[in-house]
PDB file of C-alpha atoms and ligand atoms in Angstrom:
ATOM      1  CA  MET A   1     -13.361   6.750  11.396  1.00 95.00           C
ATOM      2  CA  ASN A   2     -10.000   5.551  10.200  1.00 97.00           C
ATOM      3  CA  LEU A   3      -9.946   5.540   6.635  1.00 98.00           C
ATOM      4  CA  VAL A   4      -7.414   4.335   3.440  1.00 98.00           C
ATOM      5  CA  PHE A   5      -7.750   5.393   0.272  1.00 98.00           C
ATOM      6  CA  LEU A   6      -6.693   3.199  -2.206  1.00 98.00           C
ATOM      7  CA  GLY A   7      -6.376   4.014  -6.110  1.00 96.00           C
ATOM      8  CA  PRO A   8      -3.528   4.555  -8.650  1.00 96.00           C
ATOM      9  CA  PRO A   9      -1.036   7.300  -9.203  1.00 94.00           C
ATOM     10  CA  GLY A  10      -3.215  10.494 -10.334  1.00 92.00           C
ATOM     11  CA  ALA A  11      -6.544   8.705  -9.217  1.00 95.00           C
ATOM     12  CA  GLY A  12      -7.056  12.009  -7.006  1.00 92.00           C
ATOM     13  CA  LYS A  13      -6.304  10.921  -3.840  1.00 95.00           C
ATOM     14  CA  GLY A  14      -4.427  13.895  -2.832  1.00 93.00           C
ATOM     15  CA  THR A  15      -7.309  16.438  -3.596  1.00 91.00           C
ATOM     16  CA  GLN A  16      -9.887  14.179  -2.144  1.00 96.00           C
ATOM     17  CA  ALA A  17      -8.230  13.980   0.889  1.00 96.00           C
ATOM     18  CA  GLU A  18      -7.475  17.432   1.692  1.00 94.00           C
ATOM     19  CA  THR A  19     -11.443  18.651   1.354  1.00 95.00           C
ATOM     20  CA  ILE A  20     -12.917  14.605   2.850  1.00 97.00           C
ATOM     21  CA  CYS A  21     -10.207  15.261   6.264  1.00 97.00           C
ATOM     22  CA  LYS A  22     -11.246  19.278   6.573  1.00 97.00           C
ATOM     23  CA  ARG A  23     -15.294  18.494   6.222  1.00 96.00           C
ATOM     24  CA  PHE A  24     -14.869  15.216   8.748  1.00 96.00           C
ATOM     25  CA  GLY A  25     -11.703  16.523  11.436  1.00 96.00           C
ATOM     26  CA  LEU A  26      -9.910  13.934  10.210  1.00 97.00           C
ATOM     27  CA  ALA A  27      -5.911  13.584  10.175  1.00 98.00           C
ATOM     28  CA  HIS A  28      -4.554  13.574   6.578  1.00 97.00           C
ATOM     29  CA  ILE A  29      -1.636  11.173   6.369  1.00 98.00           C
ATOM     30  CA  SER A  30      -0.125  11.314   3.014  1.00 97.00           C
ATOM     31  CA  THR A  31       3.165   9.207   2.544  1.00 97.00           C
ATOM     32  CA  GLY A  32       4.175  10.703  -0.491  1.00 95.00           C
ATOM     33  CA  ASP A  33       3.879  14.297   1.431  1.00 94.00           C
ATOM     34  CA  MET A  34       5.959  12.832   4.180  1.00 96.00           C
ATOM     35  CA  LEU A  35       8.585  11.400   2.010  1.00 96.00           C
ATOM     36  CA  ARG A  36       8.871  15.071   0.024  1.00 92.00           C
ATOM     37  CA  LYS A  37       9.392  16.654   3.617  1.00 93.00           C
ATOM     38  CA  GLU A  38      12.086  14.758   4.033  1.00 95.00           C
ATOM     39  CA  MET A  39      13.440  15.202   0.755  1.00 93.00           C
ATOM     40  CA  ARG A  40      13.205  18.938   0.992  1.00 90.00           C
ATOM     41  CA  ASP A  41      14.713  18.962   4.131  1.00 94.00           C
ATOM     42  CA  GLY A  42      17.584  17.103   3.254  1.00 95.00           C
ATOM     43  CA  THR A  43      17.042  14.435   6.365  1.00 96.00           C
ATOM     44  CA  GLU A  44      19.030  10.899   6.156  1.00 94.00           C
ATOM     45  CA  LEU A  45      15.543   9.431   5.185  1.00 94.00           C
ATOM     46  CA  GLY A  46      14.932  12.095   2.719  1.00 95.00           C
ATOM     47  CA  GLN A  47      18.223  10.939   1.016  1.00 95.00           C
ATOM     48  CA  LYS A  48      17.781   7.073   1.206  1.00 93.00           C
ATOM     49  CA  ALA A  49      14.558   7.788  -0.358  1.00 94.00           C
ATOM     50  CA  LYS A  50      15.116   9.876  -3.325  1.00 94.00           C
ATOM     51  CA  SER A  51      16.422   7.466  -5.755  1.00 93.00           C
ATOM     52  CA  VAL A  52      14.062   5.109  -5.294  1.00 95.00           C
ATOM     53  CA  ILE A  53      11.135   7.958  -5.762  1.00 94.00           C
ATOM     54  CA  GLU A  54      12.536   9.499  -8.422  1.00 91.00           C
ATOM     55  CA  ALA A  55      12.570   5.532 -10.463  1.00 91.00           C
ATOM     56  CA  GLY A  56       9.217   5.131 -10.230  1.00 92.00           C
ATOM     57  CA  GLY A  57       9.508   2.605  -7.339  1.00 95.00           C
ATOM     58  CA  LEU A  58       8.411   1.808  -3.703  1.00 97.00           C
ATOM     59  CA  VAL A  59      10.608   2.904  -0.612  1.00 97.00           C
ATOM     60  CA  SER A  60      11.371  -0.260   1.768  1.00 97.00           C
ATOM     61  CA  ASP A  61       8.016  -1.294   3.780  1.00 97.00           C
ATOM     62  CA  ASP A  62      10.041  -1.070   6.784  1.00 96.00           C
ATOM     63  CA  ILE A  63      11.023   2.672   6.584  1.00 95.00           C
ATOM     64  CA  ILE A  64       7.355   3.295   5.443  1.00 97.00           C
ATOM     65  CA  ILE A  65       6.026   1.616   7.799  1.00 97.00           C
ATOM     66  CA  GLY A  66       7.885   2.828  11.284  1.00 96.00           C
ATOM     67  CA  MET A  67       7.432   6.298   9.971  1.00 96.00           C
ATOM     68  CA  VAL A  68       3.239   5.884   9.935  1.00 97.00           C
ATOM     69  CA  LYS A  69       3.529   3.965  13.021  1.00 97.00           C
ATOM     70  CA  ASN A  70       5.495   7.348  14.367  1.00 96.00           C
ATOM     71  CA  ARG A  71       2.957   9.402  12.612  1.00 97.00           C
ATOM     72  CA  LEU A  72      -0.395   7.364  14.128  1.00 97.00           C
ATOM     73  CA  LYS A  73       1.065   8.057  17.526  1.00 96.00           C
ATOM     74  CA  GLN A  74       0.023  11.602  17.348  1.00 97.00           C
ATOM     75  CA  PRO A  75      -2.591  13.333  18.992  1.00 96.00           C
ATOM     76  CA  ASP A  76      -4.665  14.666  16.017  1.00 96.00           C
ATOM     77  CA  CYS A  77      -5.165  11.114  14.806  1.00 97.00           C
ATOM     78  CA  THR A  78      -7.116   9.814  17.805  1.00 95.00           C
ATOM     79  CA  ALA A  79     -10.641  11.596  16.375  1.00 93.00           C
ATOM     80  CA  GLY A  80      -9.576   9.400  12.924  1.00 97.00           C
ATOM     81  CA  PHE A  81      -7.474   9.448  10.428  1.00 98.00           C
ATOM     82  CA  LEU A  82      -7.466   9.294   6.183  1.00 98.00           C
ATOM     83  CA  LEU A  83      -4.267   7.225   5.237  1.00 98.00           C
ATOM     84  CA  ASP A  84      -3.322   8.896   1.123  1.00 97.00           C
ATOM     85  CA  GLY A  85      -0.814   6.426  -0.366  1.00 97.00           C
ATOM     86  CA  PHE A  86      -0.324   3.862   2.492  1.00 98.00           C
ATOM     87  CA  PRO A  87      -0.783   1.047   2.541  1.00 98.00           C
ATOM     88  CA  ARG A  88       0.871   0.241  -1.214  1.00 98.00           C
ATOM     89  CA  THR A  89       1.834  -3.467  -0.598  1.00 98.00           C
ATOM     90  CA  ILE A  90      -0.029  -6.213   1.324  1.00 98.00           C
ATOM     91  CA  ALA A  91       2.965  -6.258   3.837  1.00 98.00           C
ATOM     92  CA  GLN A  92       2.390  -2.435   4.703  1.00 98.00           C
ATOM     93  CA  ALA A  93      -1.000  -3.684   5.054  1.00 98.00           C
ATOM     94  CA  ASP A  94      -0.476  -6.803   7.608  1.00 98.00           C
ATOM     95  CA  ALA A  95       1.318  -4.217   9.608  1.00 98.00           C
ATOM     96  CA  LEU A  96      -1.288  -1.988   9.791  1.00 98.00           C
ATOM     97  CA  GLY A  97      -3.877  -4.086  10.562  1.00 97.00           C
ATOM     98  CA  GLY A  98      -1.729  -5.006  13.437  1.00 97.00           C
ATOM     99  CA  ILE A  99      -1.420  -1.268  14.604  1.00 95.00           C
ATOM    100  CA  THR A 100      -4.987   0.052  14.065  1.00 96.00           C
ATOM    101  CA  THR A 101      -8.408  -0.810  13.093  1.00 96.00           C
ATOM    102  CA  ILE A 102      -9.692   0.185   9.627  1.00 97.00           C
ATOM    103  CA  ASP A 103     -13.072   1.163   9.302  1.00 97.00           C
ATOM    104  CA  LEU A 104     -13.293   1.320   5.409  1.00 97.00           C
ATOM    105  CA  ALA A 105     -10.931   1.481   2.263  1.00 98.00           C
ATOM    106  CA  ILE A 106     -12.217   3.502  -0.339  1.00 98.00           C
ATOM    107  CA  ASN A 107     -11.231   2.888  -4.076  1.00 98.00           C
ATOM    108  CA  ILE A 108     -10.663   5.865  -6.562  1.00 98.00           C
ATOM    109  CA  ASP A 109     -10.982   4.124  -9.563  1.00 96.00           C
ATOM    110  CA  VAL A 110      -9.548   5.730 -12.731  1.00 95.00           C
ATOM    111  CA  PRO A 111      -8.810   4.634 -16.433  1.00 93.00           C
ATOM    112  CA  GLU A 112      -5.149   4.031 -17.145  1.00 90.00           C
ATOM    113  CA  GLN A 113      -4.993   6.798 -20.223  1.00 87.00           C
ATOM    114  CA  VAL A 114      -6.566   9.068 -17.935  1.00 92.00           C
ATOM    115  CA  LEU A 115      -3.649   9.006 -15.426  1.00 93.00           C
ATOM    116  CA  VAL A 116      -1.111   9.930 -17.756  1.00 90.00           C
ATOM    117  CA  GLU A 117      -3.156  12.739 -18.912  1.00 87.00           C
ATOM    118  CA  ARG A 118      -3.796  14.232 -15.364  1.00 89.00           C
ATOM    119  CA  ILE A 119      -0.134  13.613 -13.719  1.00 92.00           C
ATOM    120  CA  SER A 120       1.435  15.369 -16.835  1.00 90.00           C
ATOM    121  CA  GLY A 121      -0.633  18.689 -15.946  1.00 92.00           C
ATOM    122  CA  ARG A 122       0.219  18.586 -12.211  1.00 93.00           C
ATOM    123  CA  ARG A 123       2.688  21.020 -10.540  1.00 95.00           C
ATOM    124  CA  MET A 124       3.664  20.983  -7.401  1.00 94.00           C
ATOM    125  CA  CYS A 125       4.787  23.821  -4.378  1.00 95.00           C
ATOM    126  CA  THR A 126       8.470  23.844  -3.536  1.00 93.00           C
ATOM    127  CA  GLY A 127       7.322  25.924  -0.128  1.00 93.00           C
ATOM    128  CA  CYS A 128       5.075  24.190   1.599  1.00 91.00           C
ATOM    129  CA  GLY A 129       4.194  20.812  -0.945  1.00 89.00           C
ATOM    130  CA  ALA A 130       0.739  21.785  -2.240  1.00 90.00           C
ATOM    131  CA  GLY A 131      -0.558  20.327  -5.907  1.00 90.00           C
ATOM    132  CA  PHE A 132      -2.543  21.865  -8.617  1.00 92.00           C
ATOM    133  CA  HIS A 133      -3.243  21.155 -11.547  1.00 91.00           C
ATOM    134  CA  VAL A 134      -2.616  23.716 -14.885  1.00 93.00           C
ATOM    135  CA  ALA A 135      -6.059  22.998 -16.172  1.00 88.00           C
ATOM    136  CA  MET A 136      -7.604  23.968 -12.841  1.00 89.00           C
ATOM    137  CA  TYR A 137      -4.261  26.506 -11.898  1.00 92.00           C
ATOM    138  CA  ASP A 138      -1.847  28.053 -14.308  1.00 91.00           C
ATOM    139  CA  LYS A 139      -0.037  29.819 -12.249  1.00 94.00           C
ATOM    140  CA  SER A 140       4.077  29.296 -11.362  1.00 95.00           C
ATOM    141  CA  THR A 141       3.256  30.108  -8.039  1.00 97.00           C
ATOM    142  CA  CYS A 142       1.365  28.742  -4.761  1.00 97.00           C
ATOM    143  CA  ASP A 143      -1.518  30.723  -3.887  1.00 95.00           C
ATOM    144  CA  LYS A 144      -1.341  29.150  -0.489  1.00 94.00           C
ATOM    145  CA  CYS A 145       1.759  30.089   0.650  1.00 96.00           C
ATOM    146  CA  GLY A 146       3.290  32.114  -2.409  1.00 96.00           C
ATOM    147  CA  ALA A 147       6.401  29.895  -3.339  1.00 96.00           C
ATOM    148  CA  ALA A 148       7.478  28.745  -6.385  1.00 97.00           C
ATOM    149  CA  LEU A 149       5.683  25.562  -8.475  1.00 97.00           C
ATOM    150  CA  TYR A 150       7.426  22.514  -9.718  1.00 95.00           C
ATOM    151  CA  ILE A 151       6.847  19.516 -11.624  1.00 94.00           C
ATOM    152  CA  ARG A 152       8.095  16.520  -9.708  1.00 89.00           C
ATOM    153  CA  ASP A 153      10.824  14.258 -10.757  1.00 88.00           C
ATOM    154  CA  ASP A 154       8.263  11.410 -10.770  1.00 89.00           C
ATOM    155  CA  ASP A 155       6.020  13.300 -12.852  1.00 91.00           C
ATOM    156  CA  LYS A 156       8.362  12.876 -15.954  1.00 89.00           C
ATOM    157  CA  PRO A 157       6.262  10.579 -18.579  1.00 86.00           C
ATOM    158  CA  ASP A 158       8.877   7.956 -18.630  1.00 85.00           C
ATOM    159  CA  THR A 159       8.688   7.670 -14.308  1.00 90.00           C
ATOM    160  CA  VAL A 160       4.860   7.957 -14.509  1.00 91.00           C
ATOM    161  CA  SER A 161       4.674   4.309 -16.883  1.00 90.00           C
ATOM    162  CA  SER A 162       6.699   2.464 -14.034  1.00 91.00           C
ATOM    163  CA  ARG A 163       4.909   4.110 -11.095  1.00 93.00           C
ATOM    164  CA  ILE A 164       1.191   2.480 -12.589  1.00 94.00           C
ATOM    165  CA  GLN A 165       3.435  -0.846 -13.544  1.00 95.00           C
ATOM    166  CA  VAL A 166       4.293  -0.465  -9.793  1.00 96.00           C
ATOM    167  CA  TYR A 167       0.307  -0.121  -8.672  1.00 96.00           C
ATOM    168  CA  ASN A 168      -0.565  -2.905 -11.156  1.00 96.00           C
ATOM    169  CA  GLU A 169       1.784  -5.165  -9.241  1.00 97.00           C
ATOM    170  CA  LYS A 170       2.052  -4.916  -5.865  1.00 98.00           C
ATOM    171  CA  THR A 171      -0.954  -2.002  -4.746  1.00 97.00           C
ATOM    172  CA  GLN A 172      -3.949  -3.132  -6.811  1.00 97.00           C
ATOM    173  CA  PRO A 173      -4.110  -6.548  -4.935  1.00 98.00           C
ATOM    174  CA  LEU A 174      -5.129  -4.300  -1.627  1.00 98.00           C
ATOM    175  CA  ILE A 175      -8.422  -3.860  -3.098  1.00 98.00           C
ATOM    176  CA  GLN A 176      -9.216  -7.530  -3.309  1.00 98.00           C
ATOM    177  CA  TYR A 177      -7.477  -7.764   0.204  1.00 98.00           C
ATOM    178  CA  TYR A 178      -9.795  -5.008   1.733  1.00 98.00           C
ATOM    179  CA  GLU A 179     -12.679  -6.665  -0.437  1.00 98.00           C
ATOM    180  CA  GLY A 180     -12.401  -9.670   1.384  1.00 98.00           C
ATOM    181  CA  LYS A 181     -12.360  -8.198   4.778  1.00 97.00           C
ATOM    182  CA  GLY A 182     -16.138  -6.415   3.559  1.00 97.00           C
ATOM    183  CA  LEU A 183     -14.090  -3.022   3.712  1.00 97.00           C
ATOM    184  CA  LEU A 184     -14.236  -1.875   0.284  1.00 97.00           C
ATOM    185  CA  ARG A 185     -16.336   0.529  -1.229  1.00 97.00           C
ATOM    186  CA  ASN A 186     -15.313   1.800  -4.867  1.00 97.00           C
ATOM    187  CA  VAL A 187     -15.609   5.062  -6.362  1.00 98.00           C
ATOM    188  CA  ASP A 188     -15.413   6.444 -10.071  1.00 97.00           C
ATOM    189  CA  GLY A 189     -12.903   8.816  -9.930  1.00 97.00           C
ATOM    190  CA  ASN A 190     -12.901   9.957 -13.764  1.00 96.00           C
ATOM    191  CA  ARG A 191     -15.521  12.492 -12.574  1.00 95.00           C
ATOM    192  CA  LYS A 192     -15.294  16.267 -11.664  1.00 92.00           C
ATOM    193  CA  PRO A 193     -13.639  16.560  -8.194  1.00 92.00           C
ATOM    194  CA  ALA A 194     -16.723  18.105  -6.439  1.00 95.00           C
ATOM    195  CA  ASP A 195     -18.619  14.684  -7.506  1.00 97.00           C
ATOM    196  CA  VAL A 196     -15.967  12.382  -6.449  1.00 97.00           C
ATOM    197  CA  GLN A 197     -16.152  14.046  -3.565  1.00 97.00           C
ATOM    198  CA  ALA A 198     -20.124  14.008  -3.012  1.00 97.00           C
ATOM    199  CA  GLU A 199     -19.881  10.290  -3.450  1.00 97.00           C
ATOM    200  CA  ILE A 200     -17.021   9.954  -1.208  1.00 98.00           C
ATOM    201  CA  ALA A 201     -18.921  12.094   2.043  1.00 97.00           C
ATOM    202  CA  ALA A 202     -22.307  10.017   1.412  1.00 96.00           C
ATOM    203  CA  LEU A 203     -20.256   6.889   1.848  1.00 96.00           C
ATOM    204  CA  LEU A 204     -18.878   8.411   4.838  1.00 96.00           C
ATOM    205  CA  GLU A 205     -21.868   9.685   6.531  1.00 94.00           C
ATOM    206  CA  GLN A 206     -23.262   6.352   6.412  1.00 90.00           C
ATOM    207  CA  LEU A 207     -20.622   5.153   8.896  1.00 84.00           C
ATOM    208  CA  GLN A 208     -21.676   7.931  11.165  1.00 76.00           C
TER     209      GLN A 208
HETATM  210  P1  LIG B   1       1.625   9.073  -6.003  1.00 79.03           P
HETATM  211  O1  LIG B   1      -0.228   9.261  -5.207  1.00 79.03           O
HETATM  212  O2  LIG B   1       0.784   9.988  -7.240  1.00 79.03           O
HETATM  213  O3  LIG B   1       1.730   8.168  -6.520  1.00 79.03           O
HETATM  214  P2  LIG B   1       2.545   9.635  -3.667  1.00 79.03           P
HETATM  215  O4  LIG B   1       3.154  11.019  -3.454  1.00 79.03           O
HETATM  216  O5  LIG B   1       1.691   9.252  -2.645  1.00 79.03           O
HETATM  217  O6  LIG B   1       2.133   9.798  -5.083  1.00 79.03           O
HETATM  218  O7  LIG B   1       4.287   8.891  -3.571  1.00 79.03           O
HETATM  219  C1  LIG B   1       5.146   9.304  -4.412  1.00 79.03           C
HETATM  220  C2  LIG B   1       6.257   8.302  -4.279  1.00 79.03           C
HETATM  221  O8  LIG B   1       6.079   8.179  -2.659  1.00 79.03           O
HETATM  222  C3  LIG B   1       5.668   6.978  -4.398  1.00 79.03           C
HETATM  223  O9  LIG B   1       6.050   6.742  -5.960  1.00 79.03           O
HETATM  224  C4  LIG B   1       6.279   6.091  -3.835  1.00 79.03           C
HETATM  225  O10 LIG B   1       8.095   5.667  -4.560  1.00 79.03           O
HETATM  226  C5  LIG B   1       7.214   6.692  -2.549  1.00 79.03           C
HETATM  227  N1  LIG B   1       6.068   6.333  -1.776  1.00 79.03           N
HETATM  228  C6  LIG B   1       5.171   6.859  -0.978  1.00 79.03           C
HETATM  229  N2  LIG B   1       4.488   6.310  -0.358  1.00 79.03           N
HETATM  230  C7  LIG B   1       4.929   4.980  -0.401  1.00 79.03           C
HETATM  231  C8  LIG B   1       4.498   4.039   0.512  1.00 79.03           C
HETATM  232  N3  LIG B   1       3.760   3.442   1.184  1.00 79.03           N
HETATM  233  N4  LIG B   1       5.464   2.916   0.082  1.00 79.03           N
HETATM  234  C9  LIG B   1       6.193   2.770  -0.123  1.00 79.03           C
HETATM  235  N5  LIG B   1       6.269   4.024  -1.279  1.00 79.03           N
HETATM  236  C10 LIG B   1       6.031   5.059  -0.965  1.00 79.03           C
END
């Protein structure tokens, strides 16, 4: 089962991906998490990506496609994977189609005003990269590894509006792209995480 999660920043893709991947035994591939790890490790790629990410833009297609191509060669992907945050442009989706087959694209739909609220409460772990929301977890250290939590630079209000604009321009067209291939399923993401999860799980059970 090879899946793509679509949806704007703050839709809950990462939260849902974590539980769905555990339940269905899929590899979770988050390009945002991969890029943040490169930045934490101070690699050349991380240094290149940093200014673009902090300005709310998109990292170049070449860099991202290369990164995902390598990741998909890892043995944990043979049993199936879930792409979270990729593809984000038509060029990325076309490249993905040339590398592998996608069985389903799940679009997690959330109204724009809710996204801004959600992102403003988001906290990340400096150690393992786990994500939290103050409404559900209002502590300053990670419950998984104990490291300090921080607010992502690109989660600050000015950058969030640029990210939503970039999403509307570059990524939203992918909804039609996958709809045209008969692979799209829409899920209402403006509900409790457990309800969203139940609906996604039901869709995936039909696939198996
Ligand atoms: P969110 O889902 O909250 O928007 P992510 O963690 O997926 O955030 O991504 C954070 C940032 O990393 C993006 O705003 C973008 O700059 C960069 N990025 C992640 N995935 C891609 C991608 N597929 N193509 C280009 N840039 C990406």
